[in-house]
mmCIF file of C-alpha atoms in Angstrom:
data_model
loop_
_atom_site.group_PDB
_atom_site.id
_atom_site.type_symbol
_atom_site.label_atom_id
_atom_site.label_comp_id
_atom_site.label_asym_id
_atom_site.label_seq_id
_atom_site.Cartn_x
_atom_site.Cartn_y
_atom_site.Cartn_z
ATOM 1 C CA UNK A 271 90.635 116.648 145.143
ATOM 2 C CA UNK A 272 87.933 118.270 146.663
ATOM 3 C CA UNK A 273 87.027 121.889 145.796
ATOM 4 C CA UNK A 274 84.482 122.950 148.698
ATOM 5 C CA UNK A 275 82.682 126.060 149.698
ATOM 6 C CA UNK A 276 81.309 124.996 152.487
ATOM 7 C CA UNK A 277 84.418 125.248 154.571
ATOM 8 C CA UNK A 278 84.412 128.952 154.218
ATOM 9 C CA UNK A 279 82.453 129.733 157.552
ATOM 10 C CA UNK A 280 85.218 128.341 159.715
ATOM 11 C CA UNK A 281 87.574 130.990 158.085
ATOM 12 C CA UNK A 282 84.957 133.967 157.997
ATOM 13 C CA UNK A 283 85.638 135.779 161.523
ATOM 14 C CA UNK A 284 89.570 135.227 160.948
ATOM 15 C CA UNK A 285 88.977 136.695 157.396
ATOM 16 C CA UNK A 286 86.809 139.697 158.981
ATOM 17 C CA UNK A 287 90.015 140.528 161.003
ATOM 18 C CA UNK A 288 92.634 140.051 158.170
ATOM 19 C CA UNK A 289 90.594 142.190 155.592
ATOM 20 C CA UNK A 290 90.100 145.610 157.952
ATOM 21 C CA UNK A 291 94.068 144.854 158.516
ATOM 22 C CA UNK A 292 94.917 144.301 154.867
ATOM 23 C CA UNK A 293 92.289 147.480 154.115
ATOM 24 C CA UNK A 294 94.790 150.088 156.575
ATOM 25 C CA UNK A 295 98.195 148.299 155.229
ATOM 26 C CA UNK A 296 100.823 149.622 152.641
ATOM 27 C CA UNK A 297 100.296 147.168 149.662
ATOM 28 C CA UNK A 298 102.588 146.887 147.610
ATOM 29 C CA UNK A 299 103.110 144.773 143.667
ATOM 30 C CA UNK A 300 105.706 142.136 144.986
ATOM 31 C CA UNK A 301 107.170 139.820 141.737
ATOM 32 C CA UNK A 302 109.611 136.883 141.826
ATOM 33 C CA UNK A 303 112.951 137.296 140.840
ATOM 34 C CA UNK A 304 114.675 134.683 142.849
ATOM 35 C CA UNK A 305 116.448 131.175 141.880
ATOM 36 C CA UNK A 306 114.385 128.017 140.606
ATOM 37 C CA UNK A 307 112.916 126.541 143.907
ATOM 38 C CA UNK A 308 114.278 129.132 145.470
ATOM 39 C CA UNK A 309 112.459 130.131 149.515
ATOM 40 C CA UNK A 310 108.782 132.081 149.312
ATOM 41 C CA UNK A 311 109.596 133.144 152.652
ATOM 42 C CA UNK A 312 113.216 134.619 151.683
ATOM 43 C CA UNK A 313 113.212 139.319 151.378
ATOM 44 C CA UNK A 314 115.783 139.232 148.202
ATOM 45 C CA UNK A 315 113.894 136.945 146.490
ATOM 46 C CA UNK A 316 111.369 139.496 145.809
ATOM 47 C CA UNK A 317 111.337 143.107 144.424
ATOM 48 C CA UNK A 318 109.414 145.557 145.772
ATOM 49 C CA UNK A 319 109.148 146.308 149.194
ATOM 50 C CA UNK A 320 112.399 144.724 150.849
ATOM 51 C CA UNK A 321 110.293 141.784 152.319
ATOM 52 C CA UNK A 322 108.676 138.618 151.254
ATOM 53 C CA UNK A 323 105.004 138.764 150.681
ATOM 54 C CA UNK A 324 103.031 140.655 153.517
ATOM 55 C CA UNK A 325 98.881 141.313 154.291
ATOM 56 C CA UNK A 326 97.683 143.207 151.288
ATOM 57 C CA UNK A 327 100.101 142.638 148.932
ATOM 58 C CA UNK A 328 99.932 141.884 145.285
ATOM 59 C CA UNK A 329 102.282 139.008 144.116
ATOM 60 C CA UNK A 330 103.094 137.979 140.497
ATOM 61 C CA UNK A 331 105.258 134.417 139.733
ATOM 62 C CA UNK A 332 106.443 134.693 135.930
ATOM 63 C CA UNK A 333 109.577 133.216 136.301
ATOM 64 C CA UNK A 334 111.222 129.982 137.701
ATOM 65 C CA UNK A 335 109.603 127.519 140.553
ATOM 66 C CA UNK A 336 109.139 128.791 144.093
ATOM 67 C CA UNK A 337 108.827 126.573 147.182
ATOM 68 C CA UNK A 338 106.163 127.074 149.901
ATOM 69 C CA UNK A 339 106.515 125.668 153.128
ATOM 70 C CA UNK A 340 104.312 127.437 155.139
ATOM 71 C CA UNK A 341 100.703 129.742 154.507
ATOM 72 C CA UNK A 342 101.069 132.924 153.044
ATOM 73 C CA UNK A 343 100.193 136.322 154.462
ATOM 74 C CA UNK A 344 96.225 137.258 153.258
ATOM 75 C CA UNK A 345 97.369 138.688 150.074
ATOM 76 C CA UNK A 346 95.014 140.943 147.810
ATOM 77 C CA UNK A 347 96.358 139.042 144.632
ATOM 78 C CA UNK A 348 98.123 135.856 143.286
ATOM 79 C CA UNK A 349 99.245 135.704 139.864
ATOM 80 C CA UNK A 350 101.414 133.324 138.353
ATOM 81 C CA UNK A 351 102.588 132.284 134.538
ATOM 82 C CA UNK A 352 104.984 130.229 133.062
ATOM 83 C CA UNK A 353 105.917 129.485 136.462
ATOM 84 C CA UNK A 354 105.169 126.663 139.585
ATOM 85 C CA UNK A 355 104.797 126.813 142.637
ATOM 86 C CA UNK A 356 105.055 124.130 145.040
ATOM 87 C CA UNK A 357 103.296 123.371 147.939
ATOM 88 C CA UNK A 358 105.850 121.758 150.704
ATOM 89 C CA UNK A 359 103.918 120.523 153.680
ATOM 90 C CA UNK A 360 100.476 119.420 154.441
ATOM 91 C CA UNK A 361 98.898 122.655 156.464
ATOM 92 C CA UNK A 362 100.284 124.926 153.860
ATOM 93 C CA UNK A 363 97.815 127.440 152.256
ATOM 94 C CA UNK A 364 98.129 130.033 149.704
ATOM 95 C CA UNK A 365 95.552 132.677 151.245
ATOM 96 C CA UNK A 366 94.485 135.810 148.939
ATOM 97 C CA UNK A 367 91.029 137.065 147.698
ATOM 98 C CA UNK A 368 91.850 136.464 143.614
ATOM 99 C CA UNK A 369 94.063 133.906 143.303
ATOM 100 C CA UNK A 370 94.665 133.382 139.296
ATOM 101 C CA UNK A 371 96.227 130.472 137.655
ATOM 102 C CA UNK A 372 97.496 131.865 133.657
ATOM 103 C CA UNK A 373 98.846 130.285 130.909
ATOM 104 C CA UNK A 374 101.872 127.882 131.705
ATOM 105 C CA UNK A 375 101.476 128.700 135.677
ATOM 106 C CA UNK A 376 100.985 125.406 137.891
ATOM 107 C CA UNK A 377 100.539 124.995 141.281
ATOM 108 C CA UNK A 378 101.997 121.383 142.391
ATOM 109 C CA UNK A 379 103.898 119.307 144.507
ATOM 110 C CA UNK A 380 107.574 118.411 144.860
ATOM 111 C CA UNK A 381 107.323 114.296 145.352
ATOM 112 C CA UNK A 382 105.334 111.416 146.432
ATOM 113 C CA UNK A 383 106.161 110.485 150.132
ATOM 114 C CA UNK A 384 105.480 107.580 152.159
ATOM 115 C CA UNK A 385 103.012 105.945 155.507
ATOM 116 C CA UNK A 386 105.128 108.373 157.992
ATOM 117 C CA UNK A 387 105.116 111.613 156.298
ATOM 118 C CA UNK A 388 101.558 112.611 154.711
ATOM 119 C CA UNK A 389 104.088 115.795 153.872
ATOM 120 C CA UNK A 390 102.034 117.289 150.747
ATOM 121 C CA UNK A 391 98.804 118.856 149.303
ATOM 122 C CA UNK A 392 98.207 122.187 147.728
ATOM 123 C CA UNK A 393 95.589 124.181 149.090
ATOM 124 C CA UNK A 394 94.180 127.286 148.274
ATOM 125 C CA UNK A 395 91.941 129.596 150.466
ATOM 126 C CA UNK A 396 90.548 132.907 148.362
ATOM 127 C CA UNK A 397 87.524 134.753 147.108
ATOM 128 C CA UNK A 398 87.737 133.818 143.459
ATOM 129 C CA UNK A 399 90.317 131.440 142.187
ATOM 130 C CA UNK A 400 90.983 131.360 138.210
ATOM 131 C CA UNK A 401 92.705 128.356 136.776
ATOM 132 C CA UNK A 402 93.318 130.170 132.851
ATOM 133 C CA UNK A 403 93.908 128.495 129.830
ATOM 134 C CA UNK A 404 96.957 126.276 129.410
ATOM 135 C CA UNK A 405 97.349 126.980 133.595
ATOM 136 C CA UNK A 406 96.905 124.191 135.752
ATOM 137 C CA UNK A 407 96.790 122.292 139.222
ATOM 138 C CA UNK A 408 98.252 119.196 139.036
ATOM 139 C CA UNK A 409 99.363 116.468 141.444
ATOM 140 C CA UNK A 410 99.125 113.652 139.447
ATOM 141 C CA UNK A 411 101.318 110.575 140.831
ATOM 142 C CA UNK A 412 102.091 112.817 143.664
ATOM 143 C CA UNK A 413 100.384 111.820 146.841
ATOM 144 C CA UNK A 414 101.865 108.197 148.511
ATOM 145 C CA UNK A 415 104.026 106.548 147.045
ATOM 146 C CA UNK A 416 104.079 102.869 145.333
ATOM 147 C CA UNK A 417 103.916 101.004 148.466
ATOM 148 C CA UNK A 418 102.408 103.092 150.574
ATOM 149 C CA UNK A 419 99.139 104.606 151.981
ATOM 150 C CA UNK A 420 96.214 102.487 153.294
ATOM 151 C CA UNK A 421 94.954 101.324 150.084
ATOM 152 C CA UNK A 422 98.217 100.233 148.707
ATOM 153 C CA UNK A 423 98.160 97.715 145.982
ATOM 154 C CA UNK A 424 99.496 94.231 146.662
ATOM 155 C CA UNK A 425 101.213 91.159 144.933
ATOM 156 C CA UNK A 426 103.445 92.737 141.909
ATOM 157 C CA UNK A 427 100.902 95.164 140.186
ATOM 158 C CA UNK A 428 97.809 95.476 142.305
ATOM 159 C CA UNK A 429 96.329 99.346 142.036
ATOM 160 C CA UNK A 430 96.470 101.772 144.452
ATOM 161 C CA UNK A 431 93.079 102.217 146.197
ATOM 162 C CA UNK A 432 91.135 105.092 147.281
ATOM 163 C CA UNK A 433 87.297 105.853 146.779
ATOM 164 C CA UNK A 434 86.927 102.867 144.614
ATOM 165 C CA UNK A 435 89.557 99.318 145.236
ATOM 166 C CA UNK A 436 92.684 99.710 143.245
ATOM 167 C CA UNK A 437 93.024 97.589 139.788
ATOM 168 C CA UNK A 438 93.982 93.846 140.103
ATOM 169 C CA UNK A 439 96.831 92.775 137.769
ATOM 170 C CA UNK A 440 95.363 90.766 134.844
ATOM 171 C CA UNK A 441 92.865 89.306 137.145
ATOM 172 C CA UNK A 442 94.933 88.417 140.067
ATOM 173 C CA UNK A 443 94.138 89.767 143.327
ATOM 174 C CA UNK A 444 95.958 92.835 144.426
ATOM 175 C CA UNK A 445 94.057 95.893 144.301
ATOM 176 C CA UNK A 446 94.439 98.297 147.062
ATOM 177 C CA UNK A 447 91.078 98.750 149.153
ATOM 178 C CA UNK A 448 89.141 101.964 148.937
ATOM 179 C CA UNK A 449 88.646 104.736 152.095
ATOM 180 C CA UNK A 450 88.181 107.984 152.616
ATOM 181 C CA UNK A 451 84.464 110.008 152.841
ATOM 182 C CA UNK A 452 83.076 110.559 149.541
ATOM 183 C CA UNK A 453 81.543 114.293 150.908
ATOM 184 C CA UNK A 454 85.146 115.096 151.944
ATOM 185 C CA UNK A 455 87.747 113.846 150.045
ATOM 186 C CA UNK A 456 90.742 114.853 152.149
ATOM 187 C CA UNK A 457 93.164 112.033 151.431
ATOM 188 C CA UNK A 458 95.673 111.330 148.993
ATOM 189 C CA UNK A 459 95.510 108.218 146.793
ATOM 190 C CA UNK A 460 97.754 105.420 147.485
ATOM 191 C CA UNK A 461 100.120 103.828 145.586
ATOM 192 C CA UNK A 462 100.466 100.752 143.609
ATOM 193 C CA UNK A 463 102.403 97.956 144.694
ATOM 194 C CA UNK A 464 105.723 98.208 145.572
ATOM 195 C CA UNK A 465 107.662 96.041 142.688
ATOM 196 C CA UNK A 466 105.800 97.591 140.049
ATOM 197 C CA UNK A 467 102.933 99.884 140.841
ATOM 198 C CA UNK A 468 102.267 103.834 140.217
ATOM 199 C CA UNK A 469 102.544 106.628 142.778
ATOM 200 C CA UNK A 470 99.056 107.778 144.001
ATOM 201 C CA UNK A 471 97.449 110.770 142.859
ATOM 202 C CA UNK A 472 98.338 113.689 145.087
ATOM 203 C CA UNK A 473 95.520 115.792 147.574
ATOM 204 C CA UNK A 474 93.982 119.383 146.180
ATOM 205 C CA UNK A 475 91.834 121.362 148.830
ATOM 206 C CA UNK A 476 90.187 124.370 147.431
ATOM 207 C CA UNK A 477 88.072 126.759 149.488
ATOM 208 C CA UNK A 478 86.387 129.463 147.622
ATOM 209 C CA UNK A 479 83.601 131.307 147.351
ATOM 210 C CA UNK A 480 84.038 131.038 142.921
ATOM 211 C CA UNK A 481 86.196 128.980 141.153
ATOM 212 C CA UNK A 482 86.163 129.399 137.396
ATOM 213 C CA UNK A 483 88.213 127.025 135.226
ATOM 214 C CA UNK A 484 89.756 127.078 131.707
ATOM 215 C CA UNK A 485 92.574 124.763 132.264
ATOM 216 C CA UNK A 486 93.096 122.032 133.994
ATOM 217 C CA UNK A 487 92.714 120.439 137.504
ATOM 218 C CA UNK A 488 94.189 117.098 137.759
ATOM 219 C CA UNK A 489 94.777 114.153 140.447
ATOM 220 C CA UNK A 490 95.514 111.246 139.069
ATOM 221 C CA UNK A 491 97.254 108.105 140.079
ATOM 222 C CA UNK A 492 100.713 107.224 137.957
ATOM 223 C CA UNK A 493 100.995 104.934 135.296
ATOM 224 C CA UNK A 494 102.650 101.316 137.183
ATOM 225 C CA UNK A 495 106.005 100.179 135.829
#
């Protein structure tokens, strides 16, 4: 995953723009009350204000899972507990200036996909992002899947690759080969593969200008059969 402030200039005269329009707006205290995995972008999902999330707004997740499949509105707060969210499509962001992460919240992903749809990462783009205790990001065994990606393992059991080779199997060769840019991480990990290898570990983007963590933030690859 790659948590990285130094993407935060390409946002900053968007950002100038959204905050003097979030600074004149109504905001309103917008909390989930819809199904499990029910539609972010969905009015009677939310109480509050009669819409889904809007500039300014204050949003707390304490119940159920919610799907994202596109960016948010620049909201003034995130909040979520006992609760995940999950991140549907690749250029989806969750924008907000404190985005926090508390106990039993996770932001995640819904599945591993294969070489033609790169469909998944979670990315956040805020002023201060708290990941609490017992919260979490976690995409472990959810970027390609066993198989797939360009450092797919080979044979029965080779490791997925990514910035190092995947594992060979017991000394045979098979290990997925390593790419990506080690000063931009960007990728997911591939899978192991295909008769008996793990998913890859999924993609986690973070731009921020703090980040302060008590949980966890996690990435890895899944265990092979």
């Amino acid at each position: 995953f790659l948590m990285n402030a130094k993407t935060i200039p390409r946002w900053r005269g968007l950002a100038t723009v959204l905050i003097a329009l979030v600074a004149g707006a109504q905001a309103g205290d917008l909390t989930w009350i819809g199904p499990s995995n029910g539609d972010w972008f969905v009015a009677g999902n939310w109480s509050g204000s009669g819409d889904y999330p809007q500039d300014g707004d204050s949003v707390l997740i304490s119940s159920n899972s919610v799907a994202l499949s596109n960016s948010t509105a620049v909201l003034t707060s995130f909040t979520i507990a006992n609760a995940t969210l999950f991140f549907t499509n690749w250029t989806t962001a969750l924008i907000g200036s404190n985005v926090t992460i508390q106990g039993g919240g996770m932001l995640s992903l819904p599945a591993a996909f294969p070489n033609n749809q790169i469909s998944n990462r979670v990315w956040i783009v805020c002023t201060e992002l708290t990941v609490g205790t017992n919260g979490s990001i976690n995409v472990d065994g959810l970027g390609y899947a066993r198989g797939n990606g360009p450092g797919k393992g080979t044979n029965s059991y080779g490791g997925g690759g990514y910035g190092g080779e995947g594992g060979d199997y017991y000394g045979a060769a098979g290990g997925g080969l390593s790419y990506g840019t080690a000063g931009a991480p960007l990728d997911p990990g591939s899978g192991g593969a295909n008769s008996g290898g793990g998913h890859g570990g999924g993609a986690v983007l973070i731009d921020a200008r703090t980040v302060r963590v008590e949980g966890t933030v996690s990435a890895n690859g899944g265990n092979g059969v």
